[in-house]
Amino acid sequence: MPPRRRLAALWSAAGVLLAACQVLSPRELGSSLVYAAGFIRTLKGEQQIAIRLDRQACFTTTGRLNFRDASGLGVLVINAPPRPWATRHYTYPANIGAPRGYLNISGIVSSYPVVRASTIITRADSTAIEGEIDWTIGEPLGDFFGDTTVSRVRVVGRFSAVSGCDA
């Protein structure tokens, strides 16, 4: 096959693969500018991660918030607090009843729990939950939550989540 035809065939295949990835990605819901960056320990050693969780910001009927990236490979989950979401500043571990959550990364066999969190909710009603987060997620080396020397991911950003998460 001539080089130009091979190149055209490769571009066509790349286009088909890209379209397939978009079909499998989560549908766009809400809006967020949430970023996760840091390092995690895996069986292959320490790996740096950087994820833009900007594809989906939504909440379930139980109030759980989900933030997903465009590829669908990463998801940040914030469990609903014991009482319904309210306009206030939640901190963990300081506030009793503060929302907690975890980060799942596809291909990595672990869920990374929150170690420290600041969640500021500026709007909370049946149509939207808006706010800002500044979380440290990790796998503590010791018994105390403040020790995140084995894995540490910082998650920061703003969001406007809407009702209607698929899961």
C-alpha positions as a printed NumPy array, in Angstrom:
array([[  0.   ,   0.   ,   0.   ],
       [  1.432,   3.435,  -0.885],
       [  2.464,   5.635,   2.076],
       [ -0.325,   8.161,   1.475],
       [ -2.997,   5.458,   1.529],
       [ -1.527,   3.946,   4.699],
       [ -1.572,   7.363,   6.338],
       [ -5.173,   7.956,   5.223],
       [ -6.156,   4.514,   6.538],
       [ -4.491,   5.241,   9.879],
       [ -6.315,   8.576,  10.195],
       [ -9.614,   6.865,   9.376],
       [ -8.984,   4.198,  12.014],
       [ -8.046,   6.872,  14.555],
       [-11.292,   8.718,  13.798],
       [-13.353,   5.566,  14.314],
       [-11.593,   4.828,  17.627],
       [-12.078,   8.393,  18.84 ],
       [-15.785,   8.245,  17.968],
       [-16.109,   4.926,  19.817],
       [-14.495,   6.425,  22.916],
       [-16.949,   9.33 ,  22.873],
       [-19.899,   6.922,  22.638],
       [-18.673,   5.065,  25.732],
       [-17.865,   8.22 ,  27.724],
       [-20.355,   9.496,  30.287],
       [-22.96 ,  11.908,  28.988],
       [-22.374,  15.54 ,  29.831],
       [-24.225,  16.666,  32.931],
       [-23.656,  19.742,  35.022],
       [-20.349,  21.547,  34.871],
       [-17.144,  21.347,  36.801],
       [-13.587,  22.525,  36.802],
       [-12.256,  19.86 ,  39.156],
       [ -8.673,  18.616,  38.906],
       [ -6.972,  15.698,  40.628],
       [ -3.18 ,  15.501,  40.652],
       [ -0.576,  13.703,  42.699],
       [  0.961,  10.283,  43.094],
       [ -0.337,   6.856,  44.007],
       [  1.391,   3.642,  44.936],
       [  0.616,   0.706,  42.651],
       [  2.072,  -2.751,  42.156],
       [  4.265,  -1.205,  39.442],
       [  5.566,   1.434,  41.86 ],
       [  4.709,   5.074,  42.351],
       [  2.71 ,   6.613,  39.498],
       [  1.933,  10.259,  38.881],
       [ -1.672,  11.034,  37.982],
       [ -3.424,  14.097,  36.605],
       [ -7.144,  13.902,  35.857],
       [ -9.558,  16.619,  34.727],
       [-12.946,  15.665,  36.17 ],
       [-14.84 ,  18.009,  33.888],
       [-17.194,  15.779,  31.886],
       [-19.919,  15.105,  34.431],
       [-21.004,  16.78 ,  37.665],
       [-24.227,  15.267,  38.904],
       [-26.007,  13.961,  41.966],
       [-28.161,  10.92 ,  42.609],
       [-31.583,  10.86 ,  44.246],
       [-29.822,  10.073,  47.547],
       [-27.601,  13.174,  47.194],
       [-24.322,  11.471,  46.297],
       [-22.197,  13.699,  44.031],
       [-20.273,  12.182,  41.102],
       [-17.565,  13.872,  39.035],
       [-16.261,  12.027,  35.961],
       [-13.607,  12.699,  33.361],
       [-14.297,  12.605,  29.612],
       [-12.811,   9.142,  29.157],
       [-14.961,   7.681,  31.921],
       [-11.839,   6.22 ,  33.55 ],
       [-11.856,   8.344,  36.684],
       [-14.627,   9.197,  39.103],
       [-14.665,  11.227,  42.3  ],
       [-17.581,  10.324,  44.559],
       [-18.748,  12.499,  47.437],
       [-21.226,  10.689,  49.644],
       [-24.15 ,  12.727,  50.873],
       [-23.894,  14.016,  54.432],
       [-26.26 ,  12.485,  57.039],
       [-28.547,  15.523,  56.709],
       [-29.503,  16.903,  53.267],
       [-26.985,  19.188,  51.552],
       [-27.142,  22.749,  52.826],
       [-25.377,  26.013,  52.037],
       [-22.41 ,  25.766,  54.386],
       [-18.73 ,  24.904,  54.763],
       [-18.067,  21.232,  55.491],
       [-14.64 ,  20.106,  56.692],
       [-13.314,  16.665,  57.386],
       [-12.16 ,  15.409,  59.853],
       [-13.24 ,  18.435,  61.957],
       [-17.028,  18.424,  61.393],
       [-19.086,  15.484,  62.575],
       [-21.364,  14.491,  59.716],
       [-19.171,  16.063,  57.007],
       [-19.461,  14.403,  53.61 ],
       [-16.773,  11.869,  52.76 ],
       [-15.881,  10.202,  49.53 ],
       [-13.258,   8.499,  47.418],
       [-11.488,   8.539,  44.07 ],
       [-11.669,   5.551,  41.708],
       [ -9.232,   5.287,  38.828],
       [ -9.875,   2.612,  36.22 ],
       [ -7.038,   0.141,  35.879],
       [ -5.872,   0.723,  39.444],
       [ -7.222,  -1.803,  41.913],
       [ -8.043,   0.544,  44.759],
       [-10.367,   3.301,  45.887],
       [ -8.525,   6.145,  47.526],
       [-10.429,   7.592,  50.505],
       [-10.495,  11.202,  51.593],
       [ -7.941,  12.138,  54.244],
       [ -8.7  ,  15.854,  54.628],
       [-11.478,  17.794,  52.966],
       [-12.971,  21.225,  52.633],
       [-16.29 ,  21.381,  50.8  ],
       [-18.061,  24.727,  50.47 ],
       [-21.642,  24.46 ,  49.23 ],
       [-22.991,  27.749,  47.844],
       [-26.288,  26.378,  46.517],
       [-28.233,  23.245,  47.404],
       [-31.729,  22.563,  46.113],
       [-33.547,  19.898,  44.094],
       [-32.141,  21.147,  40.766],
       [-28.477,  21.882,  41.545],
       [-25.719,  21.584,  44.111],
       [-22.953,  24.137,  43.592],
       [-19.73 ,  24.728,  45.391],
       [-15.989,  24.282,  45.717],
       [-13.832,  21.429,  46.945],
       [-10.282,  21.182,  48.211],
       [ -9.585,  17.591,  49.168],
       [ -6.566,  15.473,  49.935],
       [ -7.127,  11.861,  49.031],
       [ -4.671,   9.146,  49.852],
       [ -3.627,   5.911,  51.345],
       [ -2.138,   6.599,  54.773],
       [  1.041,   4.82 ,  55.701],
       [  0.299,   4.936,  59.418],
       [ -2.802,   4.665,  61.545],
       [ -3.493,   8.421,  61.584],
       [ -5.447,  10.069,  58.754],
       [ -2.939,  12.922,  58.405],
       [ -0.154,  10.615,  57.19 ],
       [ -0.401,  10.441,  53.399],
       [  3.167,   9.533,  52.51 ],
       [  2.278,   6.388,  50.521],
       [ -0.27 ,   7.946,  48.123],
       [ -1.401,  11.538,  47.915],
       [ -3.765,  13.175,  45.441],
       [ -5.028,  16.722,  45.744],
       [ -8.467,  17.406,  44.263],
       [ -9.525,  21.033,  43.835],
       [-12.115,  22.905,  41.849],
       [-15.574,  24.371,  41.42 ],
       [-18.725,  22.612,  40.317],
       [-22.384,  22.958,  39.516],
       [-23.888,  19.479,  39.74 ],
       [-27.339,  18.651,  38.442],
       [-29.676,  15.794,  39.232],
       [-29.61 ,  12.744,  37.022],
       [-26.554,  10.549,  37.544],
       [-26.812,   7.16 ,  35.877],
       [-24.989,   5.495,  38.75 ]])
